[in-house]
CSV table of C-alpha atoms and ligand atoms in Angstrom, one decimal:
chain,number,residue,atom,x,y,z
A,11,MET,CA,31.8,62.4,48.5
A,12,PRO,CA,31.2,62.5,51.8
A,13,LYS,CA,33.6,59.8,53.7
A,14,LEU,CA,31.9,57.7,55.9
A,15,PRO,CA,33.1,57.0,59.3
A,16,ALA,CA,34.7,53.8,59.8
A,17,PRO,CA,32.4,50.9,60.8
A,18,PRO,CA,32.8,49.9,64.6
A,19,LEU,CA,34.4,46.7,65.6
A,20,PRO,CA,32.0,44.1,66.1
A,21,LYS,CA,30.9,43.9,69.6
A,22,ILE,CA,32.8,40.7,70.7
A,23,LEU,CA,36.3,42.2,70.0
A,24,GLN,CA,35.7,45.5,71.8
A,25,PRO,CA,37.9,45.8,75.1
A,26,LYS,CA,36.6,46.4,77.8
A,27,PRO,CA,37.7,49.4,80.0
A,28,GLN,CA,39.8,48.2,82.9
A,29,ARG,CA,40.7,49.9,86.1
A,30,PRO,CA,44.6,49.1,87.1
A,31,GLY,CA,45.1,46.4,89.5
A,32,THR,CA,42.0,44.7,88.8
A,33,THR,CA,41.5,41.5,87.4
A,34,VAL,CA,38.7,41.2,84.7
A,35,GLU,CA,36.8,37.9,84.8
A,36,PRO,CA,36.4,36.2,81.2
A,37,GLU,CA,32.9,36.6,80.0
A,38,HIS,CA,33.2,33.9,77.5
A,39,GLY,CA,34.0,30.0,77.5
A,40,PRO,CA,37.9,29.1,77.3
A,41,LEU,CA,37.5,28.7,73.2
A,42,THR,CA,36.0,31.9,72.5
A,43,GLU,CA,38.8,33.4,74.7
A,44,GLY,CA,41.5,31.7,73.1
A,45,ALA,CA,40.0,32.7,69.9
A,46,ILE,CA,40.2,36.2,70.7
A,47,ALA,CA,43.3,36.5,72.4
A,48,THR,CA,44.8,34.9,69.2
A,49,VAL,CA,43.0,37.2,66.9
A,50,ASP,CA,44.2,40.1,69.1
A,51,TRP,CA,47.7,39.2,69.2
A,52,ILE,CA,47.9,38.8,65.2
A,53,ASP,CA,46.1,42.1,64.8
A,54,GLU,CA,48.3,44.2,67.1
A,55,ARG,CA,51.8,42.6,65.0
A,56,THR,CA,49.6,43.6,61.5
A,57,SER,CA,46.8,46.0,62.0
A,58,LEU,CA,44.7,43.6,59.4
A,59,SER,CA,41.4,44.3,60.9
A,60,GLY,CA,41.3,47.8,59.9
A,61,GLY,CA,41.8,46.2,56.0
A,62,ILE,CA,39.2,43.2,56.9
A,63,ARG,CA,36.6,46.0,58.2
A,64,TRP,CA,37.0,48.0,55.1
A,65,MET,CA,36.4,44.9,53.0
A,66,LEU,CA,33.5,43.5,55.1
A,67,PHE,CA,31.6,46.1,57.3
A,68,ARG,CA,30.2,48.0,54.2
A,69,LYS,CA,26.8,50.4,54.1
A,70,VAL,CA,24.9,48.9,50.8
A,71,PRO,CA,22.0,51.0,49.1
A,72,ARG,CA,18.3,50.5,50.5
A,73,GLY,CA,16.3,47.9,48.4
A,74,ILE,CA,19.1,45.7,47.2
A,75,ASN,CA,17.7,42.0,47.1
A,76,TRP,CA,18.9,38.6,46.3
A,77,PHE,CA,19.9,39.4,42.4
A,78,TYR,CA,23.1,41.1,44.3
A,79,THR,CA,24.1,37.9,45.8
A,80,LEU,CA,24.6,36.4,42.2
A,81,GLY,CA,28.3,37.8,41.9
A,82,SER,CA,29.3,36.0,45.3
A,83,ALA,CA,27.5,32.9,44.3
A,84,THR,CA,29.8,32.8,41.3
A,85,MET,CA,32.8,33.3,43.2
A,86,PHE,CA,31.9,30.4,45.7
A,87,ALA,CA,31.3,28.2,42.5
A,88,PHE,CA,34.6,29.1,41.7
A,89,LEU,CA,36.1,28.4,45.0
A,90,SER,CA,34.6,24.8,45.0
A,91,GLN,CA,36.0,24.4,41.8
A,92,ALA,CA,39.8,25.0,42.9
A,93,VAL,CA,39.1,23.1,46.1
A,94,THR,CA,37.8,20.2,44.5
A,95,GLY,CA,40.2,21.0,41.6
A,96,VAL,CA,43.0,20.5,43.9
A,97,PHE,CA,42.1,16.7,44.9
A,98,LEU,CA,41.8,15.8,41.4
A,99,ALA,CA,45.1,17.1,40.6
A,100,MET,CA,46.6,14.8,43.3
A,101,TYR,CA,45.4,11.7,41.0
A,102,TYR,CA,45.2,13.0,37.4
A,103,ARG,CA,48.0,12.5,35.2
A,104,PRO,CA,48.4,14.2,31.9
A,105,ASP,CA,49.8,11.2,30.0
A,106,PRO,CA,48.4,10.6,26.4
A,107,THR,CA,49.3,7.4,25.9
A,108,GLY,CA,46.6,6.1,28.1
A,109,GLY,CA,47.5,7.2,31.4
A,110,ALA,CA,45.0,10.3,31.5
A,111,TYR,CA,42.5,8.1,30.7
A,112,GLU,CA,43.4,5.2,33.1
A,113,SER,CA,43.8,8.1,36.1
A,114,ILE,CA,40.3,9.1,35.3
A,115,ARG,CA,39.1,5.9,35.6
A,116,TYR,CA,40.9,5.3,39.3
A,117,ILE,CA,39.3,8.3,40.4
A,118,THR,CA,35.9,7.6,39.3
A,119,ASP,CA,35.9,3.7,40.6
A,120,GLN,CA,38.3,3.4,43.2
A,121,ALA,CA,39.8,6.5,44.9
A,122,PHE,CA,38.1,7.4,48.1
A,123,LEU,CA,34.8,9.6,47.5
A,124,GLY,CA,36.7,10.2,44.1
A,125,GLN,CA,33.4,10.2,42.0
A,126,PHE,CA,32.1,12.3,44.3
A,127,VAL,CA,34.6,15.3,44.1
A,128,ARG,CA,34.8,14.5,40.3
A,129,GLY,CA,31.2,14.9,39.9
A,130,MET,CA,31.4,17.9,42.0
A,131,HIS,CA,33.9,19.7,40.1
A,132,LYS,CA,32.2,18.3,36.6
A,133,TRP,CA,29.0,19.9,37.5
A,134,GLY,CA,30.4,22.6,39.2
A,135,ALA,CA,31.7,23.9,36.0
A,136,SER,CA,28.7,24.4,34.2
A,137,VAL,CA,27.1,25.8,37.5
A,138,MET,CA,29.4,28.2,37.5
A,139,VAL,CA,29.0,29.4,33.8
A,140,ILE,CA,25.2,29.9,34.5
A,141,LEU,CA,25.9,31.9,37.4
A,142,ILE,CA,28.3,34.0,35.6
A,143,PHE,CA,25.5,34.9,33.2
A,144,LEU,CA,23.1,35.6,35.5
A,145,HIS,CA,25.2,37.8,37.7
A,146,MET,CA,26.0,39.6,34.3
A,147,ALA,CA,22.6,39.6,33.3
A,148,ARG,CA,21.8,41.5,36.6
A,149,VAL,CA,24.8,43.9,36.0
A,150,PHE,CA,23.2,44.6,32.7
A,151,PHE,CA,19.4,44.9,33.4
A,152,PHE,CA,19.9,47.0,36.5
A,153,GLY,CA,22.5,49.4,34.4
A,154,ALA,CA,25.0,48.6,36.9
A,155,TYR,CA,27.7,48.7,34.1
A,156,LYS,CA,27.4,52.6,33.6
A,157,TYR,CA,29.8,55.3,34.7
A,158,PRO,CA,32.0,55.0,37.6
A,159,ARG,CA,31.5,50.9,37.2
A,160,GLU,CA,33.0,50.5,33.5
A,161,LEU,CA,35.9,48.9,34.7
A,162,THR,CA,34.1,46.6,36.8
A,163,TRP,CA,32.1,45.4,34.0
A,164,ILE,CA,35.5,45.2,31.4
A,165,VAL,CA,37.4,43.3,34.1
A,166,GLY,CA,33.8,41.0,34.4
A,167,VAL,CA,34.1,40.5,30.7
A,168,THR,CA,37.6,39.0,31.3
A,169,LEU,CA,36.6,36.8,34.0
A,170,LEU,CA,33.6,35.6,31.5
A,171,ILE,CA,36.3,34.6,28.3
A,172,LEU,CA,38.6,32.9,31.1
A,173,THR,CA,35.6,31.0,32.9
A,174,LEU,CA,34.7,29.7,29.3
A,175,VAL,CA,38.4,28.8,28.9
A,176,MET,CA,38.3,26.8,31.9
A,177,GLY,CA,35.3,25.0,30.2
A,178,PHE,CA,37.2,24.4,27.1
A,179,THR,CA,40.5,23.3,28.6
A,180,GLY,CA,39.2,21.1,31.2
A,181,TYR,CA,36.8,19.1,28.7
A,182,LEU,CA,40.0,17.7,27.1
A,183,LEU,CA,41.5,16.2,30.7
A,184,PRO,CA,39.3,12.7,30.4
A,185,PHE,CA,41.1,12.1,27.3
A,186,ASP,CA,38.3,9.9,26.0
A,187,GLN,CA,36.9,9.7,22.6
A,188,ARG,CA,34.4,12.5,23.0
A,189,SER,CA,36.8,14.8,24.6
A,190,TYR,CA,39.5,14.3,22.3
A,191,TRP,CA,37.3,15.2,19.2
A,192,ALA,CA,35.4,17.4,20.7
A,193,THR,CA,38.6,19.4,21.5
A,194,ILE,CA,39.9,18.9,17.7
A,195,VAL,CA,36.7,20.6,16.7
A,196,GLY,CA,36.9,23.4,19.2
A,197,VAL,CA,40.6,24.3,18.2
A,198,ASN,CA,40.1,24.2,14.5
A,199,ILE,CA,36.7,26.5,15.1
A,200,ASN,CA,39.4,28.9,17.2
A,201,GLY,CA,41.7,28.4,14.4
A,202,THR,CA,39.4,30.4,11.9
A,203,GLY,CA,39.2,33.4,14.0
A,204,PRO,CA,40.6,36.3,12.2
A,205,PHE,CA,44.1,37.6,12.6
A,206,ILE,CA,45.1,35.8,15.6
A,207,GLY,CA,42.9,32.7,15.0
A,208,PRO,CA,46.2,30.3,13.4
A,209,TYR,CA,48.1,31.7,16.2
A,210,LEU,CA,46.0,30.8,18.7
A,211,SER,CA,45.5,27.2,17.6
A,212,ASP,CA,49.1,26.2,17.2
A,213,PHE,CA,49.4,27.4,20.9
A,214,LEU,CA,46.5,25.6,21.7
A,215,ARG,CA,47.8,22.4,20.2
A,216,ALA,CA,51.3,23.1,21.3
A,217,GLY,CA,52.5,22.7,17.5
A,218,PRO,CA,50.8,22.3,13.8
A,219,GLU,CA,49.1,19.1,14.8
A,220,PHE,CA,47.5,17.5,17.7
A,221,GLY,CA,50.2,15.8,19.3
A,222,ALA,CA,51.8,14.2,22.6
A,223,ASN,CA,52.3,17.7,24.4
A,224,THR,CA,48.8,19.1,23.6
A,225,LEU,CA,47.3,17.4,26.6
A,226,SER,CA,49.8,18.9,29.0
A,227,ARG,CA,49.3,22.4,27.5
A,228,PHE,CA,46.0,21.8,28.1
A,229,TYR,CA,46.6,20.8,31.6
A,230,ALA,CA,48.8,23.5,32.5
A,231,ILE,CA,46.4,26.3,30.7
A,232,HIS,CA,43.4,25.0,32.9
A,233,MET,CA,45.4,24.3,36.3
A,234,LEU,CA,47.9,26.8,36.6
A,235,LEU,CA,47.8,29.9,33.9
A,236,VAL,CA,43.8,30.4,33.8
A,237,PRO,CA,43.3,29.9,37.8
A,238,ALA,CA,46.0,32.2,38.6
A,239,ALA,CA,44.3,35.1,36.3
A,240,ILE,CA,40.7,34.4,37.6
A,241,VAL,CA,42.5,34.7,41.1
A,242,ALA,CA,44.3,37.7,40.2
A,243,LEU,CA,40.9,39.5,38.7
A,244,ILE,CA,38.6,38.3,41.1
A,245,GLY,CA,40.9,40.4,43.5
A,246,LEU,CA,40.5,43.6,40.8
A,247,HIS,CA,36.9,43.2,40.5
A,248,LEU,CA,36.1,43.1,44.5
A,249,TYR,CA,38.4,46.1,45.1
A,250,LEU,CA,36.8,48.2,42.5
A,251,ILE,CA,33.5,46.9,44.2
A,252,THR,CA,34.2,48.0,47.5
A,253,LYS,CA,36.2,51.4,46.3
A,254,LEU,CA,33.0,52.4,44.3
A,255,GLY,CA,30.3,50.6,46.3
A,256,ILE,CA,27.4,48.7,45.3
A,257,SER,CA,25.2,50.5,42.6
A,258,ALA,CA,21.6,51.3,43.9
A,259,PRO,CA,18.8,49.5,42.3
A,260,PRO,CA,17.4,51.6,39.3
A,261,TRP,CA,13.9,51.9,40.6
A,262,LEU,CA,14.9,53.8,44.1
A,263,LYS,CA,13.8,57.3,43.7
A,264,ALA,CA,16.4,60.1,45.3
A,265,GLU,CA,15.6,61.3,48.4
A,266,ASP,CA,13.5,64.1,48.9
A,267,GLU,CA,15.9,66.0,51.5
A,268,PRO,CA,19.2,66.7,49.4
A,269,GLU,CA,22.3,65.4,51.2
A,270,VAL,CA,24.1,68.0,53.3
A,271,ILE,CA,27.5,68.2,52.3
A,272,GLU,CA,30.1,69.8,54.3
A,273,ALA,CA,31.6,72.8,52.5
A,274,SER,CA,35.0,71.8,53.3
A,275,GLU,CA,34.2,68.4,51.6
A,276,VAL,CA,33.1,70.2,48.4
B,310,LIG,C1,34.2,34.8,38.2
B,310,LIG,C2,33.3,35.8,38.1
B,310,LIG,C3,32.6,36.7,38.8
B,310,LIG,C4,32.6,36.8,40.1
B,310,LIG,C5,33.2,36.4,40.9
B,310,LIG,C6,32.3,38.5,40.3
B,310,LIG,C7,31.6,39.1,41.8
B,310,LIG,C8,30.9,40.2,41.9
B,310,LIG,C9,30.6,40.2,43.2
B,310,LIG,C10,30.8,39.4,44.7
B,310,LIG,C11,29.9,41.7,43.3
B,310,LIG,C12,29.4,42.2,44.1
B,310,LIG,C13,27.7,42.2,43.7
B,310,LIG,C14,27.0,41.6,43.4
B,310,LIG,O1,27.3,40.2,43.6
B,310,LIG,O2,26.2,41.8,42.4
B,310,LIG,C15,29.9,42.1,41.6
B,310,LIG,C16,29.6,43.1,41.1
B,310,LIG,C17,29.6,43.5,39.7
B,310,LIG,N1,30.1,42.4,38.6
B,310,LIG,FE1,30.8,41.3,39.0
B,310,LIG,N2,32.1,38.8,39.1
B,310,LIG,C18,32.2,38.0,38.0
B,310,LIG,C19,32.0,38.3,37.1
B,310,LIG,C20,31.3,39.5,36.5
B,310,LIG,C21,31.2,39.5,34.7
B,310,LIG,C22,31.2,38.6,34.0
B,310,LIG,C23,30.6,40.8,34.8
B,310,LIG,C24,30.1,41.6,33.3
B,310,LIG,C25,30.7,41.4,32.2
B,310,LIG,C26,30.7,41.5,36.1
B,310,LIG,C27,30.7,43.0,36.5
B,310,LIG,C28,30.0,43.4,37.5
B,310,LIG,C29,29.6,44.9,37.8
B,310,LIG,C30,29.7,46.0,36.6
B,310,LIG,C31,29.8,44.8,39.2
B,310,LIG,C32,29.1,46.2,40.2
B,310,LIG,C33,27.5,46.2,40.4
B,310,LIG,C34,27.0,46.9,41.2
B,310,LIG,O3,27.9,47.7,41.8
B,310,LIG,O4,26.0,46.9,41.4
B,310,LIG,N3,31.1,40.9,36.8
B,310,LIG,N4,30.7,40.9,41.1
């Protein structure tokens, strides 16, 4: 594959040529100059701009459309869940003897913007599930899962399962009648799965019966285990996407003129 040249630095970050002994009048306001100097200072010591350019300034195929934004939309739904989840965790208590239910009531009725943040987290969960399915449908109907993107698809399937696990484990946390009984049904359904089913339901319940540790188990899975796995897998997903490039829409015809490839690159 012919190598594309590195994309240029954004104009604002390109250094101007300077004669020795002359002083250059600043082109921007003090705030912008300060920001540029800070970015320069960090980049001189880390060379991070190369990596950021590799990640952000990319060529995309002709003819891509709004359907290609569904993956990023899913990612922003996840980020919103992460931010609102952190604020909920500041008040939530995973205490099955009434503390969990009370802490949720406190968030909803008394904490500053609590009802808003809880509402965003609750509705955001459904938004993320809808977006992930739409993104998967786009990838499927555009045939974007085919060679060489099979691994991107497999990582995606794992992300889908983990997203559903987030929904399932989060549902128990308010610890009201509905979430309690719905989770018992859900854990029992898991238990009927072949081979690993009984082990899975024992793991989820933190024992053979739904008990005092079940809520802590669900909380740990919901706010530590699965989000960490999702962050790592989104990183891998994005790495593969940047490495392989976005697939062209299936209706795009091949160019009439075949691309000239240098003999040394064949
Ligand atoms: C948390 C969940 C997910 C996030 C944040 C995510 C993010 C993204 C992003 C940003 C892209 C770039 C292009 C686009 O948006 O269409 C992409 C592409 C892709 N995703 Fe996902 N994705 C997720 C879940 C999934 C799932 C569930 C699947 C399939 C089972 C999947 C398979 C793919 C494939 C094959 C591509 C390459 C598409 C192409 O090159 O045209 N992803 N993903």
